[in-house]
XYZ file of C-alpha atoms in Angstrom:
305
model
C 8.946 -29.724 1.198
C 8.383 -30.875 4.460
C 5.002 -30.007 7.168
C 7.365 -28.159 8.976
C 9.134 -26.186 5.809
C 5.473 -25.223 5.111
C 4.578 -24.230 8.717
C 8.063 -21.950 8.825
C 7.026 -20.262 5.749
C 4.291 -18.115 6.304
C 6.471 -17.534 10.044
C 9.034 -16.219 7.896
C 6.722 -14.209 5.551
C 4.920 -12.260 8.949
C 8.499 -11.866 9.931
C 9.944 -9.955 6.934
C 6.712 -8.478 7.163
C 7.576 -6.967 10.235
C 10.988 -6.374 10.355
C 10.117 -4.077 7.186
C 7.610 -2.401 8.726
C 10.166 -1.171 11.745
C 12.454 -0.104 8.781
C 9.939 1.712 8.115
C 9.077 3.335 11.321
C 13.153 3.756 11.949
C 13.073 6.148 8.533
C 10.577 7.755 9.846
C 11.791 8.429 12.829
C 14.481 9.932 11.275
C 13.735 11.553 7.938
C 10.113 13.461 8.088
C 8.994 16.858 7.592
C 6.286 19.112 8.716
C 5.189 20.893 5.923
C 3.550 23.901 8.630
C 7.207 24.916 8.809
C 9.701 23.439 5.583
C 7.607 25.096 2.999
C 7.474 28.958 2.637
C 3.573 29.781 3.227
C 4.540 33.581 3.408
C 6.353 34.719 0.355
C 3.488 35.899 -2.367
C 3.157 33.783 -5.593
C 5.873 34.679 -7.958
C 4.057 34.461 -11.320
C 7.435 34.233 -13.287
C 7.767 30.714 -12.322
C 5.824 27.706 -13.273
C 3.705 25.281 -11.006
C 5.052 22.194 -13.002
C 7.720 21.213 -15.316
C 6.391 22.299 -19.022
C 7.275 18.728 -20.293
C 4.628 17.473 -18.067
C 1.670 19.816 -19.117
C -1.474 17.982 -21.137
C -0.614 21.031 -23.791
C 3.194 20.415 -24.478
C 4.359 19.714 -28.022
C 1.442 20.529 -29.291
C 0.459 23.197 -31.652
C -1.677 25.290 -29.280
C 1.619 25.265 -27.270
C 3.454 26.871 -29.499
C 0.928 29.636 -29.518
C 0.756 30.478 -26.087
C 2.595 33.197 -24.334
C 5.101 32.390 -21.965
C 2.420 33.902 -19.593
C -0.044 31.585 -20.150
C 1.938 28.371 -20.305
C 2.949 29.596 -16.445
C -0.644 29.854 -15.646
C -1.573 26.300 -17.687
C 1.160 24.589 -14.595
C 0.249 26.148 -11.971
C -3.488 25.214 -13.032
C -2.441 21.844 -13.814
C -0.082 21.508 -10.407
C -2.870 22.530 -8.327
C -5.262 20.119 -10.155
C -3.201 16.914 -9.603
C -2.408 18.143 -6.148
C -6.359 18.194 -5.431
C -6.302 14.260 -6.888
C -3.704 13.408 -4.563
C -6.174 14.712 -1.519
C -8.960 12.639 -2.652
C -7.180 9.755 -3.251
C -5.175 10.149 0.051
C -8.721 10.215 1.582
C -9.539 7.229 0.149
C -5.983 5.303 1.160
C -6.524 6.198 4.851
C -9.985 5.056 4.818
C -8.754 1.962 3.271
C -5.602 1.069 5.960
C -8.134 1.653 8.964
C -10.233 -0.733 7.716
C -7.494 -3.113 7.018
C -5.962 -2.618 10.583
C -8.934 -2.665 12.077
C -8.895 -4.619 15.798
C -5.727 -5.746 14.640
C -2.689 -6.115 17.388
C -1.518 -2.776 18.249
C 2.129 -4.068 19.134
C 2.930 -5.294 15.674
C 5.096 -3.079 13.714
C 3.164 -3.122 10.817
C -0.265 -1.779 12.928
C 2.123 1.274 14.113
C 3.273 2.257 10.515
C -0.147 2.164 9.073
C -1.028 4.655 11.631
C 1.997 6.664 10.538
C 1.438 5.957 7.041
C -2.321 7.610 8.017
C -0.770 10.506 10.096
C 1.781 11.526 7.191
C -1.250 11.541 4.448
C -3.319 13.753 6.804
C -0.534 16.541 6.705
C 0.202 16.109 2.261
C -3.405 16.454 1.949
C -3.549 19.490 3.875
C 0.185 20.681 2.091
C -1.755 20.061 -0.891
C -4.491 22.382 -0.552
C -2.607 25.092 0.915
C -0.192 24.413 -2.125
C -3.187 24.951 -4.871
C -4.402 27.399 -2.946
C -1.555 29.378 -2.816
C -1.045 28.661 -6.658
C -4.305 30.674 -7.023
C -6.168 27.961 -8.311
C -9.674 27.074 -7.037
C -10.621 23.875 -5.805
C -10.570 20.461 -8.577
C -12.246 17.791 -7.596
C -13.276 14.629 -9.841
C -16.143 14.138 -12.430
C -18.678 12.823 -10.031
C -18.695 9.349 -11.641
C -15.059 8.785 -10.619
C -16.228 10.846 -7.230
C -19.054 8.106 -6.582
C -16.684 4.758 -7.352
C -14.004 5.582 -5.353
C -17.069 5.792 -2.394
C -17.584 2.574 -3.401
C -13.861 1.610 -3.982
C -12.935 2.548 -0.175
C -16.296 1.386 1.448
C -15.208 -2.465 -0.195
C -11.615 -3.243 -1.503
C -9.350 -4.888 0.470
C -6.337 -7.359 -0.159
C -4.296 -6.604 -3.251
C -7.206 -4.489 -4.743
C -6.297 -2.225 -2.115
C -2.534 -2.095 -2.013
C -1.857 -2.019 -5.533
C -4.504 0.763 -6.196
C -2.311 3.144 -3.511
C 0.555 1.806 -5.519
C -0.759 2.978 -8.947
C -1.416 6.806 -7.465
C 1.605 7.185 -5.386
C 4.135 5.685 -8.017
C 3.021 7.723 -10.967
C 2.500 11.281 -9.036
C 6.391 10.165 -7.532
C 8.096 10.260 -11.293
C 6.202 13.871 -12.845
C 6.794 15.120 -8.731
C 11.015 13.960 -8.716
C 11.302 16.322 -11.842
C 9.422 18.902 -10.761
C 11.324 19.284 -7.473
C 14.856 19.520 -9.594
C 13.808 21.605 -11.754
C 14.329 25.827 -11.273
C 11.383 26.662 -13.577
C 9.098 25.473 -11.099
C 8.102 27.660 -8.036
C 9.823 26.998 -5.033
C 7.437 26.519 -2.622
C 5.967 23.615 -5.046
C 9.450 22.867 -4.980
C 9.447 21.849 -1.756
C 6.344 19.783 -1.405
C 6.886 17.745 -4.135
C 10.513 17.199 -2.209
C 8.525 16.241 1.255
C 6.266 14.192 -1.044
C 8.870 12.402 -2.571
C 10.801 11.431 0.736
C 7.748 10.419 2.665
C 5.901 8.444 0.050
C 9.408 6.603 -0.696
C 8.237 4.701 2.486
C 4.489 4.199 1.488
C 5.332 2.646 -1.493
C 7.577 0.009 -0.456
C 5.211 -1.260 2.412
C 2.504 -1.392 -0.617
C 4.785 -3.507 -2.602
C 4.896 -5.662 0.249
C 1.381 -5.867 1.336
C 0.835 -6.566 -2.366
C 2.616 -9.309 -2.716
C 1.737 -10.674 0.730
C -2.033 -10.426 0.146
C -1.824 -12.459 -3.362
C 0.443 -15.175 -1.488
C -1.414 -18.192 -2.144
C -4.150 -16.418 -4.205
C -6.029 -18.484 -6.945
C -6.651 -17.834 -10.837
C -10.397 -16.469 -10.255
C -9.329 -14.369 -7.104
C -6.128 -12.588 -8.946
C -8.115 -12.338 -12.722
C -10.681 -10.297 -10.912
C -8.607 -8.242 -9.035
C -6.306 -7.343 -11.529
C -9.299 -5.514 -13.005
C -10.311 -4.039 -10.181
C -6.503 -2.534 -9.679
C -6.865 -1.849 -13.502
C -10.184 0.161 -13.278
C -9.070 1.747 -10.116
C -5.973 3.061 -11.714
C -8.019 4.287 -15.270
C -10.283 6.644 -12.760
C -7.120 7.825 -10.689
C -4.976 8.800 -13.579
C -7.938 10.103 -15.534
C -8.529 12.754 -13.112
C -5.265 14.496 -12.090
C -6.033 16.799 -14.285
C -9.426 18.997 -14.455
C -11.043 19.790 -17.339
C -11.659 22.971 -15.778
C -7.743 23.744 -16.005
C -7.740 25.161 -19.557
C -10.612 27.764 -18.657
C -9.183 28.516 -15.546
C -5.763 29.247 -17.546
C -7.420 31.506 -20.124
C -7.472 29.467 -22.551
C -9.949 28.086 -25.192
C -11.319 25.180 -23.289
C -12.488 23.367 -26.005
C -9.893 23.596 -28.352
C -7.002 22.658 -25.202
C -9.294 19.325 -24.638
C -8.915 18.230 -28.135
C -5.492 18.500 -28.703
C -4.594 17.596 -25.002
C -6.362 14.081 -25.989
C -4.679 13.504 -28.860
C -1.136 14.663 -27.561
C 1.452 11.771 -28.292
C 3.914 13.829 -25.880
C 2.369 13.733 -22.783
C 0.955 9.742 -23.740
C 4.582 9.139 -23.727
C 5.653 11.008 -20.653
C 2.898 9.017 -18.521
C 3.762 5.351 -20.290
C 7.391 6.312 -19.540
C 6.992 6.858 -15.672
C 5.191 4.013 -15.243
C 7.162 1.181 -16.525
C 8.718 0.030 -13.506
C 5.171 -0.140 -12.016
C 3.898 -2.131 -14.850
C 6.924 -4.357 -14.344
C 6.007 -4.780 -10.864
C 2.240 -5.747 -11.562
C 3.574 -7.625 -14.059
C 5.474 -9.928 -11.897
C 2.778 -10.090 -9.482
C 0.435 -11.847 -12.163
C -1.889 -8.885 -12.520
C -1.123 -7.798 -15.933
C -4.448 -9.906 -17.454
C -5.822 -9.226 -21.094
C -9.096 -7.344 -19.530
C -6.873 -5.142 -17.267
C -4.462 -4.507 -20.443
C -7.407 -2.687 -22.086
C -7.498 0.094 -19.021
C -3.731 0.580 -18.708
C -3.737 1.423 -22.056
C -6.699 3.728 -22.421
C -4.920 5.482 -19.490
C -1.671 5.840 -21.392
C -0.035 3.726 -18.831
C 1.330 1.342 -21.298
């Protein structure tokens, strides 16, 4: 390779860069919702439906299951919807706080500047969707053990680079599998319907410009640089997935909390259901070099693989 085939690489690199970003913007442009008006705020709560697919509730398959009245396996979803819809806000929090600072006094003509600002603008209105959603869902508000609460303070005050990117990736990508079933299937209340279909569409677009930053940021990276952030991205994900769904949930539902933790822990159903929807993501971080041995050991106690 020549001086000036290494020179016209990274040109070429901030190029694709940007001609993805205006993809980007174009799609937006075109295909985005305001959840204010698509989703039905009015019509009351229809307690005959459920607030998830069954197939992705903690409980499923497992003998206390099997016990519960159709009733109360409604009210376990709708729990459990409105608990990983209050994850998604404080993670969304935490991704806008983390593009700012990444765009920060960067040039306002580039393409990618102007879809991080309308990656921020579209995660402003899914948080509030969210809340109105759990609301709405008559659940009350979920938020993280306070030890996951306190790390992602620290998370979003310092990580930057491919610690940054490929933590968004890890939250978006595995509430975008259990969120495409849920908005196909009829069980599930229509107005959660719908914002897991706005979801869906919009975050379609947030996770391909964090595949690309990803792989951008570790162009060039060295052994120490992408060992330790692999871990990072590992621990990051272990605290993420760990919390979609409130302890809380089971009490909240009516049933015996104690009992619904235990066998929720030891359910091989929903293990499987989680390592499932996050194999092309593992593939992905797998090609990037940030499947290490010490990041292995968190995927795995977070049923990711």
């Amino acid at each position: 390779m020549t001086s000036a085939d290494v020179q016209r690489a990274p040109e070429a690199a901030q190029s694709g860069r940007h001609e993805t970003a205006q993809r980007l913007l174009d799609s937006s442009a075109t295909l985005s919702y305001d959840p204010a008006t698509e989703v039905d705020w009015e019509t009351p709560l229809d307690k005959d439906f459920h607030g998830a697919s069954p197939e992705w509730s903690t409980l499923y398959g497992t003998s206390y299951w099997a016990e519960m009245t159709p009733e109360q396996q409604k009210e376990l979803t709708r729990q459990e919807a409105a608990s990983v819809a209050s994850t998604g806000i404080w993670f969304e929090m935490i991704l806008q706080q983390m593009v700012l600072r990444d765009f920060y006094a960067k040039d306002p003509t580039d393409p990618a500047f102007q879809w991080a600002l309308t990656e921020i603008a579209d995660e402003c209105r899914h948080s509030i969707m969210f809340a109105r959603g759990a609301q709405k869902l008559g659940a009350p508000p979920y938020r993280p053990r306070k030890l996951a609460v306190e790390l992602g303070r620290v998370f979003k005050a310092v990580a930057g680079g491919e610690a940054a990117y490929a933590a968004i990736l890890v939250a978006e990508e595995v509430l975008d599998v259990m969120q495409r079933d849920w908005m196909r299937d009829e069980r599930v209340v229509p107005f959660v319907r719908t914002i897991n279909n706005i979801h869906v569409v919009e975050e379609s677009r947030h996770m391909k410009f964090a595949r690309e930053e990803t792989r951008e940021q570790l162009e060039g990276a060295g052994a120490v640089r992408r060992q330790f952030n692999a871990l990072v991205i590992a621990i990051a994900s272990y605290f993420i997935v760990s919390s979609m769904v409130n302890r809380d949930v089971y009490k909240n539902a009516g049933l015996d909390a104690e009992r619904a933790l235990r066998e929720a822990k030891a359910n091989e159903h929903h293990k499987s259901m989680m390592r499932s929807s996050c194999a092309g993501l593992m593939e992905f971080l797998g090609s990037c070099g940030l499947l290490t041995k010490p990041a292995l050991v968190f995927y795995k106690r977070a049923n990711l693989i």
